[in-house]
Each structure stands twice: as C-alpha cells, then as structure tokens.
Amino acid sequence: MKTEMLVECLDLTKNFSGKKALDAVNLKIGRGKIIGLLGPNGSGKTTLIKILNGLLEPTFGSVLIDGEKPGPYTKSIVSYLPDRTYFADWMKVSDIFDMFRDFYADFDRKKAEEMCGLLNIGTEEKIKNMSKGTKEKVQLILVMSRKAQLYLLDEPIAGVDPAARDYILSTIINNYNEEGTVIISTHLIADIERVLDEVVFLRNGQVVRHEAVDDIKEKEGKSIDDVFKDTFRMGVAGYDR
C-alpha cells in the first residue's frame, strides 16, 4: 500500500485494571527513520510496541500501520523483537530459520546465515547451549533478516556487553529496509543516540516530545541523553528496563 505515514496513532488509549498505560497518544511516524522510543519505567513503551505489533488491542482510539488496523496484513510487514527470548531450548538455529521462512515471505535466509557466520554462531547450534547474549543476537538476526516496513525493537541492547552493542547497532543500521522505519525502545540512550533520526519521549502513557534529533541538539546544545535526564529529572537508576 505504501502510505506516506507508516504509523498513525489517534487518541490511542490502553487501560489495565482501570489504570491508563497509554493515555490519548497522538503520533505520526514516517518512513526511512530510526526512532528512539524513550521514557522512564512504566511510561508505556512496551505497551505501545505490543499494540503496534497486534499483541494488545487499544481500549480506546485507533492505530494504523500503512493505512491498516493491526491484523494479518500488518503482521506481514512488521518485524518484532520482544524484550525476552522466546525460542524452545530444543531448537537449533536452522530450525528457527525454517520456522521464519514458513511464516514470513520477506525472510531472507541467506542474509540470516551470513550474519550468523559473522558472529561465529553455528546454524546447527542448539538454543539450550547458548549464552543469554548469543540467544539475543540470534533473535536480532531473525528480525533484521526480514525486509519489513516497520521494525519494533524492545530493548535490543539491554542484555549484551558494550562491545556487542556496537555490532548490534551496526547490524540494525546496515540491514533494515531503507523504505521502512525502525522503532527502538531502550533505557541505554547514550549508546544509541548516534543512530537515531527522531525521538519520542513518553511519560505516564503520554507523548511529551516527538522531534528530530538534530533539531533538539541545535536548539538545546546537549546530547539526547542529557535532554532526557533534564526532561524527566531523574538519574540512571530510574531508567526503564
């Protein structure tokens, strides 16, 4: 379909037991961007990502992805990295590749195998024998080996060491579909801000800022990490994980 705006949220609200996880979110996101979804603990980041991925339904309001409500079509163009691994321990990497090939027409198995080779991950290696960091790398490889229109990455660098973070960020930059958009939720702002085109700040389920990174830096003369700390008046200990 290729609408001009890839993501459109109108008064998007999600309640859990009477409490608003998202509160009348209005947001428009275009194509060809890498966007940081940033906010303190409980701000609604994961809830928003799950609604965009079709795992949760709004209580009120609407969301459109490429002009469509979440459903079979949007699942075919959205590539989702959850904040925890979901593979069965008995599976080998090649088994997971088979599963993704069957589920997603845009999955590029050759690219996935090449990325595994670069990381010295054997495709016959079993999940149960991998470290937590290696499992997360496999999961990222799967997500970035799709030619999706929207990539939703929930804490992609939280569980890996600083050296691996650089590789993961370069993997994201070099492998996403340039006609698509990447949304990265993270609390490690200093590590990712160099790759971001825009940021969305969430607080108490509301968007308090959505702006281009270059515009923020030009106006305020500070890093995004410092602007975030100023906005939320909090230390690192309060960041969402």
C-alpha atoms as a printed R data frame, in Angstrom:
    type eleno elety resid chain resno      x       y      z
1   ATOM     1    CA   MET     A     1  0.000   0.000  0.000
2   ATOM     2    CA   LYS     A     2  2.818   2.410  0.992
3   ATOM     3    CA   THR     A     3  1.017   5.289  2.695
4   ATOM     4    CA   GLU     A     4  3.005   8.464  3.381
5   ATOM     5    CA   MET     A     5  2.758   7.988  7.145
6   ATOM     6    CA   LEU     A     6  3.781   4.483  8.179
7   ATOM     7    CA   VAL     A     7  2.337   4.714 11.713
8   ATOM     8    CA   GLU     A     8 -0.619   6.832 12.846
9   ATOM     9    CA   CYS     A     9 -1.992   6.776 16.396
10  ATOM    10    CA   LEU     A    10 -5.162   8.741 17.168
11  ATOM    11    CA   ASP     A    11 -6.154   9.200 20.827
12  ATOM    12    CA   LEU     A    12 -4.632   5.763 21.461
13  ATOM    13    CA   THR     A    13 -5.502   4.643 24.989
14  ATOM    14    CA   LYS     A    14 -4.859   1.387 26.836
15  ATOM    15    CA   ASN     A    15 -6.186   0.620 30.303
16  ATOM    16    CA   PHE     A    16 -5.078  -2.165 32.635
17  ATOM    17    CA   SER     A    17 -7.306  -2.643 35.694
18  ATOM    18    CA   GLY     A    18 -8.508   0.929 35.408
19  ATOM    19    CA   LYS     A    19 -5.031   2.419 35.102
20  ATOM    20    CA   LYS     A    20 -4.006   4.073 31.835
21  ATOM    21    CA   ALA     A    21 -0.826   2.577 30.392
22  ATOM    22    CA   LEU     A    22 -1.342   4.791 27.326
23  ATOM    23    CA   ASP     A    23 -3.343   7.984 27.589
24  ATOM    24    CA   ALA     A    24 -4.674   9.542 24.364
25  ATOM    25    CA   VAL     A    25 -1.466   9.108 22.371
26  ATOM    26    CA   ASN     A    26 -1.416  11.021 19.089
27  ATOM    27    CA   LEU     A    27  1.604  10.151 16.989
28  ATOM    28    CA   LYS     A    28  2.580  10.102 13.329
29  ATOM    29    CA   ILE     A    29  5.722   8.356 12.126
30  ATOM    30    CA   GLY     A    30  7.052   8.473  8.578
31  ATOM    31    CA   ARG     A    31  9.278   6.161  6.566
32  ATOM    32    CA   GLY     A    32 13.028   5.715  6.395
33  ATOM    33    CA   LYS     A    33 13.659   6.661 10.038
34  ATOM    34    CA   ILE     A    34 15.360   5.210 13.096
35  ATOM    35    CA   ILE     A    35 13.348   6.395 16.076
36  ATOM    36    CA   GLY     A    36 14.103   6.142 19.778
37  ATOM    37    CA   LEU     A    37 11.087   5.398 21.974
38  ATOM    38    CA   LEU     A    38 12.285   6.702 25.325
39  ATOM    39    CA   GLY     A    39 10.733   7.040 28.763
40  ATOM    40    CA   PRO     A    40 11.067   6.055 32.420
41  ATOM    41    CA   ASN     A    41  9.793   2.835 33.948
42  ATOM    42    CA   GLY     A    42  6.049   2.396 33.431
43  ATOM    43    CA   SER     A    43  5.806   5.096 30.784
44  ATOM    44    CA   GLY     A    44  4.036   2.819 28.281
45  ATOM    45    CA   LYS     A    45  6.799   1.974 25.817
46  ATOM    46    CA   THR     A    46  6.299  -1.791 25.734
47  ATOM    47    CA   THR     A    47  2.514  -1.377 25.707
48  ATOM    48    CA   LEU     A    48  2.751   0.862 22.633
49  ATOM    49    CA   ILE     A    49  5.066  -1.588 20.865
50  ATOM    50    CA   LYS     A    50  2.740  -4.509 21.615
51  ATOM    51    CA   ILE     A    51 -0.269  -2.599 20.250
52  ATOM    52    CA   LEU     A    52  1.637  -1.750 17.070
53  ATOM    53    CA   ASN     A    53  2.543  -5.419 16.756
54  ATOM    54    CA   GLY     A    54 -1.065  -6.528 17.274
55  ATOM    55    CA   LEU     A    55 -0.402  -8.326 20.571
56  ATOM    56    CA   LEU     A    56 -2.656  -5.942 22.513
57  ATOM    57    CA   GLU     A    57 -5.825  -4.139 21.482
58  ATOM    58    CA   PRO     A    58 -6.494  -0.483 22.343
59  ATOM    59    CA   THR     A    59 -9.117   0.316 24.967
60  ATOM    60    CA   PHE     A    60 -9.941   3.462 23.032
61  ATOM    61    CA   GLY     A    61 -8.641   5.277 19.973
62  ATOM    62    CA   SER     A    62 -7.022   3.775 16.911
63  ATOM    63    CA   VAL     A    63 -3.737   2.839 15.301
64  ATOM    64    CA   LEU     A    64 -2.984   2.423 11.610
65  ATOM    65    CA   ILE     A    65  0.131   0.852 10.110
66  ATOM    66    CA   ASP     A    66  0.499   1.568  6.407
67  ATOM    67    CA   GLY     A    67 -3.129   2.642  6.489
68  ATOM    68    CA   GLU     A    68 -4.418  -0.608  8.024
69  ATOM    69    CA   LYS     A    69 -5.516  -1.592 11.526
70  ATOM    70    CA   PRO     A    70 -3.312  -4.271 13.145
71  ATOM    71    CA   GLY     A    71 -4.168  -7.640 11.619
72  ATOM    72    CA   PRO     A    72 -2.866 -10.203  9.109
73  ATOM    73    CA   TYR     A    73 -1.585  -7.557  6.671
74  ATOM    74    CA   THR     A    74  0.288  -5.520  9.277
75  ATOM    75    CA   LYS     A    75  1.839  -8.681 10.770
76  ATOM    76    CA   SER     A    76  3.268  -9.389  7.319
77  ATOM    77    CA   ILE     A    77  5.087  -6.027  7.247
78  ATOM    78    CA   VAL     A    78  6.091  -5.678 10.929
79  ATOM    79    CA   SER     A    79  9.215  -7.338 12.340
80  ATOM    80    CA   TYR     A    80  9.154  -7.513 16.152
81  ATOM    81    CA   LEU     A    81 11.941  -8.058 18.666
82  ATOM    82    CA   PRO     A    82 10.468  -8.656 22.146
83  ATOM    83    CA   ASP     A    83 12.363  -7.823 25.314
84  ATOM    84    CA   ARG     A    84 12.908 -11.511 26.112
85  ATOM    85    CA   THR     A    85 13.810 -14.594 24.092
86  ATOM    86    CA   TYR     A    86 11.016 -16.961 23.145
87  ATOM    87    CA   PHE     A    87 12.738 -19.939 21.468
88  ATOM    88    CA   ALA     A    88 12.303 -23.510 22.709
89  ATOM    89    CA   ASP     A    89 15.545 -24.915 24.137
90  ATOM    90    CA   TRP     A    90 15.470 -27.988 21.881
91  ATOM    91    CA   MET     A    91 15.523 -25.894 18.701
92  ATOM    92    CA   LYS     A    92 18.596 -25.406 16.570
93  ATOM    93    CA   VAL     A    93 19.245 -22.119 14.767
94  ATOM    94    CA   SER     A    94 18.405 -23.840 11.480
95  ATOM    95    CA   ASP     A    95 15.032 -24.939 12.932
96  ATOM    96    CA   ILE     A    96 14.195 -21.335 13.742
97  ATOM    97    CA   PHE     A    97 15.234 -20.271 10.242
98  ATOM    98    CA   ASP     A    98 12.838 -22.908  8.850
99  ATOM    99    CA   MET     A    99 10.038 -21.522 11.021
100 ATOM   100    CA   PHE     A   100 10.640 -17.930  9.934
101 ATOM   101    CA   ARG     A   101 10.812 -18.962  6.269
102 ATOM   102    CA   ASP     A   102  7.405 -20.621  6.628
103 ATOM   103    CA   PHE     A   103  5.827 -17.689  8.478
104 ATOM   104    CA   TYR     A   104  7.291 -14.671  6.663
105 ATOM   105    CA   ALA     A   105  7.546 -14.275  2.895
106 ATOM   106    CA   ASP     A   106 10.075 -11.445  3.348
107 ATOM   107    CA   PHE     A   107 12.543 -13.521  5.427
108 ATOM   108    CA   ASP     A   108 15.983 -13.675  3.751
109 ATOM   109    CA   ARG     A   109 17.559 -16.912  4.941
110 ATOM   110    CA   LYS     A   110 20.812 -16.279  3.099
111 ATOM   111    CA   LYS     A   111 21.239 -12.952  4.898
112 ATOM   112    CA   ALA     A   112 20.470 -14.627  8.244
113 ATOM   113    CA   GLU     A   113 23.084 -17.322  7.627
114 ATOM   114    CA   GLU     A   114 25.668 -14.713  6.617
115 ATOM   115    CA   MET     A   115 25.040 -12.727  9.798
116 ATOM   116    CA   CYS     A   116 25.409 -15.881 11.889
117 ATOM   117    CA   GLY     A   117 28.730 -16.546 10.166
118 ATOM   118    CA   LEU     A   118 29.995 -13.078 11.043
119 ATOM   119    CA   LEU     A   119 29.150 -13.742 14.702
120 ATOM   120    CA   ASN     A   120 30.567 -17.292 14.702
121 ATOM   121    CA   ILE     A   121 27.145 -18.731 15.527
122 ATOM   122    CA   GLY     A   122 26.688 -22.205 14.070
123 ATOM   123    CA   THR     A   123 23.329 -22.854 12.444
124 ATOM   124    CA   GLU     A   124 23.298 -26.377 13.953
125 ATOM   125    CA   GLU     A   125 23.873 -24.999 17.455
126 ATOM   126    CA   LYS     A   126 21.063 -25.633 19.929
127 ATOM   127    CA   ILE     A   127 19.422 -22.797 21.845
128 ATOM   128    CA   LYS     A   128 19.907 -24.593 25.178
129 ATOM   129    CA   ASN     A   129 23.693 -24.459 24.741
130 ATOM   130    CA   MET     A   130 23.827 -20.696 24.088
131 ATOM   131    CA   SER     A   131 24.543 -17.828 26.442
132 ATOM   132    CA   LYS     A   132 21.831 -15.224 27.009
133 ATOM   133    CA   GLY     A   133 23.745 -12.754 24.823
134 ATOM   134    CA   THR     A   134 24.054 -15.225 21.945
135 ATOM   135    CA   LYS     A   135 20.334 -16.021 22.091
136 ATOM   136    CA   GLU     A   136 19.584 -12.308 21.836
137 ATOM   137    CA   LYS     A   137 21.913 -11.979 18.846
138 ATOM   138    CA   VAL     A   138 20.118 -14.840 17.085
139 ATOM   139    CA   GLN     A   139 16.795 -13.166 17.767
140 ATOM   140    CA   LEU     A   140 18.059  -9.858 16.344
141 ATOM   141    CA   ILE     A   141 19.430 -11.639 13.267
142 ATOM   142    CA   LEU     A   142 15.982 -13.104 12.609
143 ATOM   143    CA   VAL     A   143 14.263  -9.738 12.968
144 ATOM   144    CA   MET     A   144 16.741  -7.868 10.765
145 ATOM   145    CA   SER     A   145 16.743 -10.583  8.080
146 ATOM   146    CA   ARG     A   146 13.215  -9.620  7.101
147 ATOM   147    CA   LYS     A   147 12.547  -6.928  4.522
148 ATOM   148    CA   ALA     A   148  9.859  -5.423  6.718
149 ATOM   149    CA   GLN     A   149  8.342  -1.954  6.634
150 ATOM   150    CA   LEU     A   150  8.295  -1.494 10.411
151 ATOM   151    CA   TYR     A   151 10.854  -2.920 12.838
152 ATOM   152    CA   LEU     A   152  9.838  -2.820 16.512
153 ATOM   153    CA   LEU     A   153 12.822  -3.469 18.788
154 ATOM   154    CA   ASP     A   154 12.120  -3.667 22.523
155 ATOM   155    CA   GLU     A   155 15.406  -3.299 24.459
156 ATOM   156    CA   PRO     A   156 17.685  -4.773 21.747
157 ATOM   157    CA   ILE     A   157 20.948  -3.990 23.587
158 ATOM   158    CA   ALA     A   158 19.958  -4.378 27.239
159 ATOM   159    CA   GLY     A   159 21.440  -7.828 27.815
160 ATOM   160    CA   VAL     A   160 24.712  -7.624 25.914
161 ATOM   161    CA   ASP     A   161 28.154  -6.276 26.727
162 ATOM   162    CA   PRO     A   162 29.292  -2.849 25.420
163 ATOM   163    CA   ALA     A   163 31.433  -4.357 22.644
164 ATOM   164    CA   ALA     A   164 28.463  -6.317 21.313
165 ATOM   165    CA   ARG     A   165 26.252  -3.220 21.420
166 ATOM   166    CA   ASP     A   166 28.255  -1.606 18.632
167 ATOM   167    CA   TYR     A   167 27.836  -4.696 16.471
168 ATOM   168    CA   ILE     A   168 24.114  -4.836 17.167
169 ATOM   169    CA   LEU     A   169 23.629  -1.167 16.300
170 ATOM   170    CA   SER     A   170 25.617  -1.536 13.084
171 ATOM   171    CA   THR     A   171 23.544  -4.636 12.274
172 ATOM   172    CA   ILE     A   172 20.365  -2.587 12.655
173 ATOM   173    CA   ILE     A   173 21.676   0.331 10.595
174 ATOM   174    CA   ASN     A   174 23.032  -1.820  7.766
175 ATOM   175    CA   ASN     A   175 20.207  -4.326  7.445
176 ATOM   176    CA   TYR     A   176 16.871  -2.586  7.836
177 ATOM   177    CA   ASN     A   177 14.762  -1.888  4.781
178 ATOM   178    CA   GLU     A   178 15.516   1.764  3.983
179 ATOM   179    CA   GLU     A   179 11.909   2.312  2.892
180 ATOM   180    CA   GLY     A   180 10.850   1.172  6.332
181 ATOM   181    CA   THR     A   181 11.284   2.538  9.845
182 ATOM   182    CA   VAL     A   182 12.917   1.207 12.996
183 ATOM   183    CA   ILE     A   183 11.471   1.994 16.446
184 ATOM   184    CA   ILE     A   184 13.890   1.201 19.281
185 ATOM   185    CA   SER     A   185 12.747   1.174 22.894
186 ATOM   186    CA   THR     A   186 15.689   1.426 25.306
187 ATOM   187    CA   HIS     A   187 16.978   2.912 28.528
188 ATOM   188    CA   LEU     A   188 20.584   2.952 27.207
189 ATOM   189    CA   ILE     A   189 20.167   6.283 25.455
190 ATOM   190    CA   ALA     A   190 23.829   7.273 25.341
191 ATOM   191    CA   ASP     A   191 24.615   4.056 23.455
192 ATOM   192    CA   ILE     A   192 22.074   4.539 20.678
193 ATOM   193    CA   GLU     A   193 21.530   8.258 20.201
194 ATOM   194    CA   ARG     A   194 24.148   8.474 17.442
195 ATOM   195    CA   VAL     A   195 21.990   6.273 15.201
196 ATOM   196    CA   LEU     A   196 18.655   7.995 15.871
197 ATOM   197    CA   ASP     A   197 16.842  10.329 13.478
198 ATOM   198    CA   GLU     A   198 13.972  11.162 15.848
199 ATOM   199    CA   VAL     A   199 12.994  10.593 19.464
200 ATOM   200    CA   VAL     A   200  9.624  10.097 21.127
201 ATOM   201    CA   PHE     A   201  9.547  10.789 24.879
202 ATOM   202    CA   LEU     A   202  6.794   9.012 26.819
203 ATOM   203    CA   ARG     A   203  5.727   9.845 30.366
204 ATOM   204    CA   ASN     A   204  2.718   8.363 32.171
205 ATOM   205    CA   GLY     A   205  1.438   6.990 28.892
206 ATOM   206    CA   GLN     A   206  1.553  10.328 27.080
207 ATOM   207    CA   VAL     A   207  3.836  11.663 24.355
208 ATOM   208    CA   VAL     A   208  5.618  14.665 25.843
209 ATOM   209    CA   ARG     A   209  8.047  15.201 22.980
210 ATOM   210    CA   HIS     A   210  8.451  13.978 19.392
211 ATOM   211    CA   GLU     A   211 11.187  15.711 17.484
212 ATOM   212    CA   ALA     A   212 14.149  15.250 15.149
213 ATOM   213    CA   VAL     A   213 17.410  14.584 16.993
214 ATOM   214    CA   ASP     A   214 19.305  17.240 15.010
215 ATOM   215    CA   ASP     A   215 16.680  19.866 15.856
216 ATOM   216    CA   ILE     A   216 16.881  19.074 19.574
217 ATOM   217    CA   LYS     A   217 20.676  19.241 19.606
218 ATOM   218    CA   GLU     A   218 20.694  22.501 17.647
219 ATOM   219    CA   LYS     A   219 18.145  24.152 19.966
220 ATOM   220    CA   GLU     A   220 19.458  22.878 23.267
221 ATOM   221    CA   GLY     A   221 23.148  22.214 22.632
222 ATOM   222    CA   LYS     A   222 23.024  18.965 24.598
223 ATOM   223    CA   SER     A   223 23.088  15.244 23.978
224 ATOM   224    CA   ILE     A   224 19.765  13.404 23.798
225 ATOM   225    CA   ASP     A   225 20.769  11.577 26.974
226 ATOM   226    CA   ASP     A   226 21.166  14.896 28.820
227 ATOM   227    CA   VAL     A   227 17.923  16.280 27.388
228 ATOM   228    CA   PHE     A   228 16.154  13.129 28.540
229 ATOM   229    CA   LYS     A   229 17.545  13.481 32.064
230 ATOM   230    CA   ASP     A   230 16.528  17.147 32.161
231 ATOM   231    CA   THR     A   231 13.035  16.328 30.894
232 ATOM   232    CA   PHE     A   232 12.368  13.614 33.425
233 ATOM   233    CA   ARG     A   233 14.631  14.924 36.224
234 ATOM   234    CA   MET     A   234 15.882  11.521 37.117
235 ATOM   235    CA   GLY     A   235 19.095   9.575 37.479
236 ATOM   236    CA   VAL     A   236 20.165   6.471 35.634
237 ATOM   237    CA   ALA     A   237 18.711   4.266 38.371
238 ATOM   238    CA   GLY     A   238 15.213   5.310 37.326
239 ATOM   239    CA   TYR     A   239 15.517   4.314 33.701
240 ATOM   240    CA   ASP     A   240 13.188   1.701 32.356
241 ATOM   241    CA   ARG     A   241 14.499  -1.731 31.684
